[in-house]
Short mmCIF file of C-alpha atoms in Angstrom, two decimals:
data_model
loop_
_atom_site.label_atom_id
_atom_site.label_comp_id
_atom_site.label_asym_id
_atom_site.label_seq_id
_atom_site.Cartn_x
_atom_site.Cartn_y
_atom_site.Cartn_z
CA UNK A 987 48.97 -2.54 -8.18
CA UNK A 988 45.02 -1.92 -9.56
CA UNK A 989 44.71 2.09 -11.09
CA UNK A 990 43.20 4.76 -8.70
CA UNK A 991 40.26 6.90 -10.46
CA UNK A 992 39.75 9.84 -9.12
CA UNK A 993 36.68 9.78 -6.53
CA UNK A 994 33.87 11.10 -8.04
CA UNK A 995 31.06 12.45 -6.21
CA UNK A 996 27.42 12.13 -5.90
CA UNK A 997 26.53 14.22 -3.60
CA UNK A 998 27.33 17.67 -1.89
CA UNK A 999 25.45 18.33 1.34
CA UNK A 1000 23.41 21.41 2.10
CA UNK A 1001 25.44 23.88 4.41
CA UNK A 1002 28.56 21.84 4.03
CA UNK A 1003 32.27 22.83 3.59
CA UNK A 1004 32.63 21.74 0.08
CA UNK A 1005 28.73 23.29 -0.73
CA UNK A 1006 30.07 26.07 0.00
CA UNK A 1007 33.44 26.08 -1.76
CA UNK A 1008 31.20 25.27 -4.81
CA UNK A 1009 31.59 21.67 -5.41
CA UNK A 1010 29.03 19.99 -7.57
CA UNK A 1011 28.21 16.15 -7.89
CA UNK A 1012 29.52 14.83 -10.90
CA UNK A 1013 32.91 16.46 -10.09
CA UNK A 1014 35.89 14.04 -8.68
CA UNK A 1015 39.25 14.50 -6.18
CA UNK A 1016 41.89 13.26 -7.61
CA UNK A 1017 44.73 13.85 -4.90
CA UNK A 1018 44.48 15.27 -1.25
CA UNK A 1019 47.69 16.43 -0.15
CA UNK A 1020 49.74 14.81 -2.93
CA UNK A 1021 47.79 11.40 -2.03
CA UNK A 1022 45.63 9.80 -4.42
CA UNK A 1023 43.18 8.55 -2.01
CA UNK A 1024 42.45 4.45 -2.77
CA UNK A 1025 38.70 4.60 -1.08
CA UNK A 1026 36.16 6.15 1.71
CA UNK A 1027 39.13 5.16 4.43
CA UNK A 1028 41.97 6.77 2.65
CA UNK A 1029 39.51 9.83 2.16
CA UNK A 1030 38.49 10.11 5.78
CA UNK A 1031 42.44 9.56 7.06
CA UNK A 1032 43.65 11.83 4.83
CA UNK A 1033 40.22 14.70 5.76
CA UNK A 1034 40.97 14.72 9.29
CA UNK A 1035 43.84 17.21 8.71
CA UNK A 1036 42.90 20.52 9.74
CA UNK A 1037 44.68 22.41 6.49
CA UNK A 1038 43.83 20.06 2.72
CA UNK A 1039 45.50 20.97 -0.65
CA UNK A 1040 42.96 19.37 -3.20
CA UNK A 1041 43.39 18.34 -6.95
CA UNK A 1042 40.29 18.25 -7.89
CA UNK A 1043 38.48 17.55 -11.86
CA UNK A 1044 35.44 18.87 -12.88
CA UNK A 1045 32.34 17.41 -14.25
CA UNK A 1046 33.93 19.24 -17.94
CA UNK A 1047 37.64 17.63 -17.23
CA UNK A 1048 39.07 20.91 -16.17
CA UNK A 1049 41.74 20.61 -13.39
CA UNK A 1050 41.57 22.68 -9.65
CA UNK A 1051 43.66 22.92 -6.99
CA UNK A 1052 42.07 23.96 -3.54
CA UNK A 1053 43.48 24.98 -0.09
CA UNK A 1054 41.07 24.50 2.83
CA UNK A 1055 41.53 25.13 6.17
CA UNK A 1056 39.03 23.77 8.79
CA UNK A 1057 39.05 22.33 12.11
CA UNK A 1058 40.65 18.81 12.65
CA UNK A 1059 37.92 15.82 11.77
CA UNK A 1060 35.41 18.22 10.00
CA UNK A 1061 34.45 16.54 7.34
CA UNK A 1062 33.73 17.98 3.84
CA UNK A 1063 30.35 16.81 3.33
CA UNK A 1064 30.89 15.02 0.32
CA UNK A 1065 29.51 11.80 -0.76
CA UNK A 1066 30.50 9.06 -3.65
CA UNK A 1067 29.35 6.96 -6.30
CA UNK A 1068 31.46 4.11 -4.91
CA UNK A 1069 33.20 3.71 -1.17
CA UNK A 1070 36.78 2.00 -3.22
CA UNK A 1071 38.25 4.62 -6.02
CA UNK A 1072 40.31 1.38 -7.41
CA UNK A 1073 39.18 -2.27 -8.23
CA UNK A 1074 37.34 -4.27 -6.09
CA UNK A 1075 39.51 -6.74 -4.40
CA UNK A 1076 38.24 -10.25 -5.92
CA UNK A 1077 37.52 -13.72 -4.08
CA UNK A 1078 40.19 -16.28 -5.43
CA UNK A 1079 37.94 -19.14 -3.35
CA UNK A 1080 35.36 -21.62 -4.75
CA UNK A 1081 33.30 -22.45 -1.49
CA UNK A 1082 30.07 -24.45 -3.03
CA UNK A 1083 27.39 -22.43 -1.49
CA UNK A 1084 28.55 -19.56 -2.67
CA UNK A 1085 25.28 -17.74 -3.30
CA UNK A 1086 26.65 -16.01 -6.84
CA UNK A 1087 27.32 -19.34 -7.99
CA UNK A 1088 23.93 -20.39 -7.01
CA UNK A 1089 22.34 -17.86 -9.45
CA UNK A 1090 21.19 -18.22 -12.96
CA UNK A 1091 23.21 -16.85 -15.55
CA UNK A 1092 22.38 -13.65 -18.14
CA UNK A 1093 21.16 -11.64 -15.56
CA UNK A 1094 23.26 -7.94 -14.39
CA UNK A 1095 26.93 -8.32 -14.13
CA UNK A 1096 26.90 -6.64 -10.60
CA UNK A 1097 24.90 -9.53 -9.55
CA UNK A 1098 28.11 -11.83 -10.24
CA UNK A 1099 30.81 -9.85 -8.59
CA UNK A 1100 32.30 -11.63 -5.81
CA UNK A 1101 33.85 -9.19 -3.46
CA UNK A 1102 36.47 -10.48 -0.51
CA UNK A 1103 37.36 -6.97 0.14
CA UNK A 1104 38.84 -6.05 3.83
CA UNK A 1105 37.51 -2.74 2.84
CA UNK A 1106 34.14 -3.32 2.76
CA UNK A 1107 34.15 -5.56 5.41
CA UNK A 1108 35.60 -2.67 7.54
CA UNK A 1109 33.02 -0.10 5.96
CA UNK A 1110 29.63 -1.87 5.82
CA UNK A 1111 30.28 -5.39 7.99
CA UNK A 1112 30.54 -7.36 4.55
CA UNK A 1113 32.15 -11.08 5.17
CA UNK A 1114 35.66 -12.07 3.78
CA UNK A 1115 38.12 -14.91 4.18
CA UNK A 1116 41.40 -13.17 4.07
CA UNK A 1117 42.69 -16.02 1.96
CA UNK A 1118 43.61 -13.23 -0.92
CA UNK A 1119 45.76 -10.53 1.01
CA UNK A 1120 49.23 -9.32 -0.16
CA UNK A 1121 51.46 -8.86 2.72
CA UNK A 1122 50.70 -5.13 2.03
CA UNK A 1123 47.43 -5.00 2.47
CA UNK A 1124 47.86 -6.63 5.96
CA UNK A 1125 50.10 -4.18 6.75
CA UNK A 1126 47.73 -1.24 5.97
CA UNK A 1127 45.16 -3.02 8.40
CA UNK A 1128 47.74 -3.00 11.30
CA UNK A 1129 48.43 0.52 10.41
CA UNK A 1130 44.90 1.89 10.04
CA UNK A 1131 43.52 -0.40 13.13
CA UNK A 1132 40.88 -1.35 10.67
CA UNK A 1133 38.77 -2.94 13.34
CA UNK A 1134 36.52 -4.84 13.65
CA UNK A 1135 36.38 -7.38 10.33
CA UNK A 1136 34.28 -9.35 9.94
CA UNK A 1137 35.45 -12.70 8.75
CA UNK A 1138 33.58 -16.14 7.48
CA UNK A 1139 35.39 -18.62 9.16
CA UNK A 1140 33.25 -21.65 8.47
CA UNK A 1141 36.26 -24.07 10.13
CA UNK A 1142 39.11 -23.62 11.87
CA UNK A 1143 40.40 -27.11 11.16
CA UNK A 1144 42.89 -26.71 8.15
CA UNK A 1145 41.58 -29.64 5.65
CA UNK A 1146 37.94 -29.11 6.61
CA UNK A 1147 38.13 -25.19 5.84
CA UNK A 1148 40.59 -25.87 3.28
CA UNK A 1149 37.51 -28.62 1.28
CA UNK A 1150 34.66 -26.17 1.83
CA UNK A 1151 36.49 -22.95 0.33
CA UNK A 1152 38.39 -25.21 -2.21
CA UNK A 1153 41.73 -22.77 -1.40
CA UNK A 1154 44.96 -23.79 0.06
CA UNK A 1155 45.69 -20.63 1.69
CA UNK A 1156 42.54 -21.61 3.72
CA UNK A 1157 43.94 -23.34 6.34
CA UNK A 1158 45.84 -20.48 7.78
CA UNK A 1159 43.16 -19.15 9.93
CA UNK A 1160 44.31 -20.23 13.27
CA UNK A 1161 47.62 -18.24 12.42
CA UNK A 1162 45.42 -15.02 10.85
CA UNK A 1163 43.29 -14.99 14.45
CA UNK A 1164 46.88 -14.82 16.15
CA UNK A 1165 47.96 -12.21 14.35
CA UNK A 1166 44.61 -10.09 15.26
CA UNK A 1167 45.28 -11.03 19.00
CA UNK A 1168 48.68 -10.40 18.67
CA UNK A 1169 47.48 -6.67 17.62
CA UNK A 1170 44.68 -6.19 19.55
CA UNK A 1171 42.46 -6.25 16.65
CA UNK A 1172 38.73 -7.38 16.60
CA UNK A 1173 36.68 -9.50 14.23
CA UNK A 1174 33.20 -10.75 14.15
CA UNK A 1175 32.74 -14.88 12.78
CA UNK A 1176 30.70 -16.36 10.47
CA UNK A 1177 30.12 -19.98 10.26
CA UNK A 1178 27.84 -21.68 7.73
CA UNK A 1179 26.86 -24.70 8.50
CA UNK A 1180 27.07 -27.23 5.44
CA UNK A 1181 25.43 -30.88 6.99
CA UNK A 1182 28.10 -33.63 6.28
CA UNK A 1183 30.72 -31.34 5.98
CA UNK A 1184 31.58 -28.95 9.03
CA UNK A 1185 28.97 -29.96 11.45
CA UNK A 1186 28.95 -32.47 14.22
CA UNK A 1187 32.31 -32.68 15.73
CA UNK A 1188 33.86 -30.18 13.33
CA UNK A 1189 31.04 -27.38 14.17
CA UNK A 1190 32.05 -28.12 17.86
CA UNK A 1191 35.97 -27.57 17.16
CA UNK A 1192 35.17 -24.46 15.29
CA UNK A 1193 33.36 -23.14 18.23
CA UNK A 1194 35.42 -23.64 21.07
CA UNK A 1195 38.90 -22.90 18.52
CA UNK A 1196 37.17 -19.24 18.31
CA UNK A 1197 35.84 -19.06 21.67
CA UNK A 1198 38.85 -19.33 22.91
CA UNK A 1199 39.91 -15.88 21.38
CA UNK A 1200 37.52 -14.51 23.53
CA UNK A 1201 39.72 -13.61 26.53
CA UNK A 1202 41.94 -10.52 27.43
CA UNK A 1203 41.11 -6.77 27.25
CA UNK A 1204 39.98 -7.15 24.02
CA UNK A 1205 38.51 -9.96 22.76
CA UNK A 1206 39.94 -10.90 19.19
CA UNK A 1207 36.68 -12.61 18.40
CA UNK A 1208 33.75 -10.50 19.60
CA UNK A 1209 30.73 -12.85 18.20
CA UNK A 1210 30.63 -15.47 15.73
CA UNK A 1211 26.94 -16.36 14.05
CA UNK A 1212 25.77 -19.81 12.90
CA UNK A 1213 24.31 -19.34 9.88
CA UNK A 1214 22.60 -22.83 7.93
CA UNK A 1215 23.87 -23.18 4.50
CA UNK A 1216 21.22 -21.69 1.67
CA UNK A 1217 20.74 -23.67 -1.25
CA UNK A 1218 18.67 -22.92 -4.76
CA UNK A 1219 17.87 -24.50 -7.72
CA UNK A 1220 20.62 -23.03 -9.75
CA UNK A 1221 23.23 -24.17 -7.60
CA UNK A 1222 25.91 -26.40 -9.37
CA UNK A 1223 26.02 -30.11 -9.68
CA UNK A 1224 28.25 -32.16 -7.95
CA UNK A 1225 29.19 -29.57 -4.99
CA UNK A 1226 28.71 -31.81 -2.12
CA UNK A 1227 25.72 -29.94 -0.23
CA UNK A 1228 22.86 -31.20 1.59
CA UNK A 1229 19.76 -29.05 2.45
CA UNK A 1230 19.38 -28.34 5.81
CA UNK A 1231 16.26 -30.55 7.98
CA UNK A 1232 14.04 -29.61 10.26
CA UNK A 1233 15.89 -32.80 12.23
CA UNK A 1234 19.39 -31.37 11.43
CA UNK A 1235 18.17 -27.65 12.63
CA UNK A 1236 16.69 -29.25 15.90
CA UNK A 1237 20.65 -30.77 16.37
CA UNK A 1238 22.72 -27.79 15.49
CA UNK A 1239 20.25 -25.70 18.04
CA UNK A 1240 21.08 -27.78 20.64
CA UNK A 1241 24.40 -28.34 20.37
CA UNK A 1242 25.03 -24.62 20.23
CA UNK A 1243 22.93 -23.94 22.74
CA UNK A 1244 24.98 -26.26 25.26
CA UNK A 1245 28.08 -24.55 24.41
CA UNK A 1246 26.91 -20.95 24.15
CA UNK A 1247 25.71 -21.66 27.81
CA UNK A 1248 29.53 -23.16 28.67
CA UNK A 1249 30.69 -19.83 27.45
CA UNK A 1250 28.17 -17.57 28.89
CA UNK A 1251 29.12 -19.11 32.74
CA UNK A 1252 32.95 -19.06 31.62
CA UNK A 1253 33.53 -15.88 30.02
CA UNK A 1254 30.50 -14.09 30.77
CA UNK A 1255 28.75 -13.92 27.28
CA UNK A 1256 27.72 -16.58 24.77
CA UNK A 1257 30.19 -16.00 22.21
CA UNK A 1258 28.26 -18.03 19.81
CA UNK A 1259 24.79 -17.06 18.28
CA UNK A 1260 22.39 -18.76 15.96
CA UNK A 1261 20.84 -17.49 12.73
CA UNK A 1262 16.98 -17.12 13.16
CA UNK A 1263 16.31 -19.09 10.21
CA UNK A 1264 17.68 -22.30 12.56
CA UNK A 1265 14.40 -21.69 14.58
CA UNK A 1266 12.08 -21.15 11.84
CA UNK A 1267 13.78 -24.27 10.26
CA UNK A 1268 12.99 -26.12 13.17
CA UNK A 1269 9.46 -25.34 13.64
CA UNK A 1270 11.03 -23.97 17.29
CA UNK A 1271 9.97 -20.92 19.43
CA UNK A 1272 12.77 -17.61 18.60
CA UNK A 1273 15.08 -17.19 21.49
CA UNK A 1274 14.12 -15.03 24.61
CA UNK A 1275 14.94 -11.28 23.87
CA UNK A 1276 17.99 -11.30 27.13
CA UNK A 1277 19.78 -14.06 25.32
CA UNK A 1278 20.70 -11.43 22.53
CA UNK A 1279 22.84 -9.66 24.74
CA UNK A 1280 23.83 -6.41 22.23
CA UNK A 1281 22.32 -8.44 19.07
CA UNK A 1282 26.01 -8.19 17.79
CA UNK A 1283 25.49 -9.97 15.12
CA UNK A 1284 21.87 -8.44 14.36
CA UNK A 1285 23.11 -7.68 10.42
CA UNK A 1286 23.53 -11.78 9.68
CA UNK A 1287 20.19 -12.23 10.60
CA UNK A 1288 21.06 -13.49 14.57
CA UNK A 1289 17.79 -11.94 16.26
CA UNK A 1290 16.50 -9.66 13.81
CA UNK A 1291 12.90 -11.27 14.35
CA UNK A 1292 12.90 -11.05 18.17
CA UNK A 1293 13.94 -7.64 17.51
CA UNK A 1294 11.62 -6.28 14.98
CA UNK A 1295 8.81 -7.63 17.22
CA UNK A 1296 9.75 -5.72 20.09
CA UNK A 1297 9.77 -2.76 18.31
CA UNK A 1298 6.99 -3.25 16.63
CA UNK A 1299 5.10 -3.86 20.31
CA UNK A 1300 6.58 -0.26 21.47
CA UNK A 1301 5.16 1.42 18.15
CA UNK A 1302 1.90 -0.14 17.73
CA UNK A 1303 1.26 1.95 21.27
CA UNK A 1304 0.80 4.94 18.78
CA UNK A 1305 -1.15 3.08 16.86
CA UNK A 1306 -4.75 4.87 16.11
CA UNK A 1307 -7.68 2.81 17.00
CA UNK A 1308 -10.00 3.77 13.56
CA UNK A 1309 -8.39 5.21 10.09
CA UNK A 1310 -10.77 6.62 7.75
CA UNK A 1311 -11.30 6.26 4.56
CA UNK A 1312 -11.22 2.45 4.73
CA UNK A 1313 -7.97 0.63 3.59
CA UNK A 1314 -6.78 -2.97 2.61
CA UNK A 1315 -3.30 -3.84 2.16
CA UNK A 1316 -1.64 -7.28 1.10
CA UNK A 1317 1.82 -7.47 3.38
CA UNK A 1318 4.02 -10.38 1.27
CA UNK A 1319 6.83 -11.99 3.47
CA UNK A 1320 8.45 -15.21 3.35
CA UNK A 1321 6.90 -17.87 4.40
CA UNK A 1322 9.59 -18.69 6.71
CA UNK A 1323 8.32 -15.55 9.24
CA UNK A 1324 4.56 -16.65 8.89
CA UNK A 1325 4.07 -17.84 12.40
CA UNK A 1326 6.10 -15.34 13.66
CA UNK A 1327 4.92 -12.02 12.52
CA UNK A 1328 1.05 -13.00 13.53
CA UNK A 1329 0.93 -11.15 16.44
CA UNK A 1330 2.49 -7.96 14.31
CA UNK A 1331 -0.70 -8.96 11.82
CA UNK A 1332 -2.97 -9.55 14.92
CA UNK A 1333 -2.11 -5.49 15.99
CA UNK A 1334 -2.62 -4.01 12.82
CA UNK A 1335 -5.83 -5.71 12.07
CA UNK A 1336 -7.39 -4.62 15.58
CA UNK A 1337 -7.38 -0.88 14.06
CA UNK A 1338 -11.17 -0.12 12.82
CA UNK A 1339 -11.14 0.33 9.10
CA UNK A 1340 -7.56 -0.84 8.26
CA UNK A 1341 -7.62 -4.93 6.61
CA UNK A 1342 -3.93 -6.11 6.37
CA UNK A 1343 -3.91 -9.51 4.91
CA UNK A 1344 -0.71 -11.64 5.18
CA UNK A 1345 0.71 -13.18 2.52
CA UNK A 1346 3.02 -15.48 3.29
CA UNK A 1347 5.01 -17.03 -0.21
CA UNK A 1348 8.24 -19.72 -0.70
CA UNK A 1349 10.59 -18.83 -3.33
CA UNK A 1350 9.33 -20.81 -6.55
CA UNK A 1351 12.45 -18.64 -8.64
CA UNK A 1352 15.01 -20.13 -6.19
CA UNK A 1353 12.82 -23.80 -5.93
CA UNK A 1354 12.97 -23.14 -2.28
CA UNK A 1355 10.05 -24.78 0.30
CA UNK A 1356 10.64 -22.61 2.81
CA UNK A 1357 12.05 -18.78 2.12
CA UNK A 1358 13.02 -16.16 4.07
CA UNK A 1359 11.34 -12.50 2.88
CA UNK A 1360 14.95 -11.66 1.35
CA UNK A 1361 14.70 -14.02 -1.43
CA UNK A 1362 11.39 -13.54 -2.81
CA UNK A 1363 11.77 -12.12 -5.84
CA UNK A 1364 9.35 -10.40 -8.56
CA UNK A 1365 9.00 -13.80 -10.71
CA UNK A 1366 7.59 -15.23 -6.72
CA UNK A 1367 4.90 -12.35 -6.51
CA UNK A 1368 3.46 -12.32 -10.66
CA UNK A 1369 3.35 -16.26 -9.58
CA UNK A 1370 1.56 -16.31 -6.02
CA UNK A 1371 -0.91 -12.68 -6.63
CA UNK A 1372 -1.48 -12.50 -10.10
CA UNK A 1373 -5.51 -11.99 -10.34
CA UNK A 1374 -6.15 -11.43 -7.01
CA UNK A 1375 -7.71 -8.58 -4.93
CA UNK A 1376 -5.04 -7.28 -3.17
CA UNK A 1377 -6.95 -4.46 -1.78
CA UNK A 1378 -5.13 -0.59 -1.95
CA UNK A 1379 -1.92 -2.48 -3.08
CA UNK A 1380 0.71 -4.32 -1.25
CA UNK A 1381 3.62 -3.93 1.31
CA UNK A 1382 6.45 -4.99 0.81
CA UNK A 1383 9.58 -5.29 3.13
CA UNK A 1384 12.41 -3.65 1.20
CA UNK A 1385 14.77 -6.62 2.13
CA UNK A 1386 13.80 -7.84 -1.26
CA UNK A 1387 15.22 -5.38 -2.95
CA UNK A 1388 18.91 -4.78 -4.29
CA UNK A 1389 20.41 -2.45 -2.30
CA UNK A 1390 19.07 1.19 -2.87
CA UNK A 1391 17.32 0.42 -6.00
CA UNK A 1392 13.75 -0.33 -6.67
CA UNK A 1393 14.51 -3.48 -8.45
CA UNK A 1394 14.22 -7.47 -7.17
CA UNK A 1395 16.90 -9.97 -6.79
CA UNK A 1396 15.71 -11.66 -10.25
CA UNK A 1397 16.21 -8.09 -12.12
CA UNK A 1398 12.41 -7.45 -12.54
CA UNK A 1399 11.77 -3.61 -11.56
CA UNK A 1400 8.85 -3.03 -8.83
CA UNK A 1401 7.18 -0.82 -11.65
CA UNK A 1402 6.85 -3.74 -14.13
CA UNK A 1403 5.56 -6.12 -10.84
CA UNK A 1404 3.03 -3.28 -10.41
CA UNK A 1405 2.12 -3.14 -13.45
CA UNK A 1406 1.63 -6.57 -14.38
CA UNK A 1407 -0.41 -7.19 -11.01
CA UNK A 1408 -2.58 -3.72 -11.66
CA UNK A 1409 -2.05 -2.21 -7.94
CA UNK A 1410 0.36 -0.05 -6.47
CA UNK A 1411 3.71 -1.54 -4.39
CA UNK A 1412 4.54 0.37 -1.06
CA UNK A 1413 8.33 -0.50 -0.37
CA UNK A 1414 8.46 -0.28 3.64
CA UNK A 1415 11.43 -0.30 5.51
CA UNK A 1416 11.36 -1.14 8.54
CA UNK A 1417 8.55 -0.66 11.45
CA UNK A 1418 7.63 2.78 11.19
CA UNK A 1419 7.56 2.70 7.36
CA UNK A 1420 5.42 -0.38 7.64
CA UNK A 1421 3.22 1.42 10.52
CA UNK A 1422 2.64 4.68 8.49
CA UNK A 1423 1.54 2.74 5.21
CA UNK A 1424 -1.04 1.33 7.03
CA UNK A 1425 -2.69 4.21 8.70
CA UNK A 1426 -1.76 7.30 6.80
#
């Protein structure tokens, strides 16, 4: 079994239980009541209580122990440096599109960690394959009702799923989905599509295998995305892979399309959802806003366009119609959303005194035609805007960004970009971030 640290925290919030106790970042809990808590879900469980003894160690290595009393579910108001207090819970698979397999090596170690952690899946909505779980970790997801997972399925046949994640213990999904029915527990499905491999026929099996969880009280698969399969230059030789084609984009749309309407008149929802970046593969228009239903699966990019756009169109009613001074901004995406975002562009430019020019770049670092705004990476802008007047400075969606820091996916900080490009880099996230740079 991996070592617990204690849980050390970074931050204590204002007007909070434990701000007031006198707790400081930097300090750590060791134990709460006797239990050393394993991560954020142990913590929270073991919180809820309405009287805590604490074992707690100072930023100086000096032991406390605390009683609190407070009501039932109050919560502390502390935050961490990490959401697991012991070791990540590796991937034991070798599925060739692995994306940290597709990088180039001497770069950060984080960048190289492949988590398959039921924890963080639970937590944050991060994808695992739940080929790598001791029976007691199962057992602590039955007991917890740690639901909903989410869970990359890719096939439910047992030899294709087995040959795409290269793992024997692969083909036991059918029997894992049981087990989550069997509990009443949910998950949300990820398929990437990998042409020549789990398409076709296979994609088809896949699809109607997990639709058919979709029945009872509660359904044991509440959505399952189509992603296509991402490919760079790095990736390794020999691993089987095909790009995907406008022509093979074009075929998985309408073959999910057909069934996702088969579901929606059977069960009442479509089940099935595809990735944006089919569409923009395709050269075809984004889907109608009503055939998102919830946007369940809005995090793995299934209508994250159609919805930005819509609220964009709400807040561009506060828009101003003349700013003054004069500005000009250069707003990089990927060229993937070029067509897309033009009536966003179209909006902003119709403000007196405000010049947004697009600029719309593919992914040289990755050797990728056609890139979504994710990817784009410092190395991409020095390339595409070096010597160039790019006005006030530029915009730049903070998807390209590691999460939290100010530094792109290729390790180069946003202060050495700026620097080398001589103008200023406004990271914007999301509309109204984008909206205020513009005008204030």
């Amino acid at each position: 079994m991996s070592t617990i640290r204690p849980a050390r925290i970074s931050k204590v919030l204002p007007d909070s239980i434990a701000a007031e106790i006198g707790f400081e970042a930097g300090d750590a809990i060791v134990a709460i009541n006797g239990t050393p808590p394993r991560d954020l879900i142990d913590y929270q469980y073991l919180c809820a209580d309405e009287v805590l003894e604490l074992e707690v160690l100072d930023a100086a290595g000096k032991t406390h122990h605390l009683e609190i009393e407070k009501d039932y579910d109050e919560d502390l108001g502390l935050e961490f440096e990490s959401a697991l207090f012991d070791a990540l819970i590796q991937c034991n698979n070798h599925c060739p599109f692995c994306f940290i397999d597709q990088q180039p090596p001497g770069k950060r170690s984080s960048l190289y960690f492949k988590d398959d952690d039921y924890r963080l899946s639970f937590l944050y909505g991060s994808y695992l394959t739940l080929t790598n779980l001791p029976e007691r970790e199962w057992q602590r997801i039955e007991q917890m009702r740690l639901s909903p997972l989410y869970v990359s399925v890719h096939a439910t046949e047992p030899e294709v799923r087995t040959r795409l994640l290269k793992n024997p213990r692969a083909g036991q999904i059918l029997q894992q989905l049981k087990w989550f029915q069997a509990r009443r527990l949910q998950i949300h499905a990820q398929v990437v599509v990998c042409p020549g491999i789990n398409d076709g026929s296979h994609l088809e099996q896949t699809l109607r295998d997990l639709a058919s969880f979709y029945t009872g009280e509660v359904s044991t698969v509440a959505s399952v995305a189509v992603v296509p399969v991402g490919l760079t230059r790095f990736r390794p030789e020999q691993d089987e892979l095909i790009p995907v084609t406008p022509e093979k984009a074009q075929e998985v749309i309408s073959q999910v399309r057909s069934l996702s309407l088969e579901f929606r008149q059977k069960f009442g929802s479509s089940v099935v959802w595809l990735a944006d970046e089919w569409f923009l593969i395709a050269g075809e228009e984004l889907p109608s806003e009503a055939e998102y239903e919830e946007y369940p699966q809005i995090d793995n990019g299934v209508g994250s366009i159609r919805l930005f756009l819509k609220q964009f169109e709400q807040a561009a009613r506060s828009l101003p119609t003349k700013i003054s001074p004069k500005k000009k901004l250069t707003w990089v995406v990927g060229n993937a959303v070029e067509k897309a975002f033009q009536p966003i562009l179209k909006q902003l430019n119709a403000v007196a005194g405000l010049q947004v020019n697009m600029r719309a770049l593919s992914s040289d670092y990755w050797g990728q035609n056609i890139s979504v705004t994710g990817l784009l990476t410092g190395h991409d802008l020095l390339l595409n805007l070096q010597g160039q007047d790019l006005g006030d400075g530029i915009l730049l969606p903070n998807v390209m960004l590691k999460h939290g820091e100010l530094i792109f996916l290729d390790d180069m900080s946003i202060e050495e970009v700026a620097s080398k490009l001589g103008t200023k880099i406004f990271p914007v996230a999301g509309i109204e971030e984008l909206i205020n740079t513009c005008i204030a």
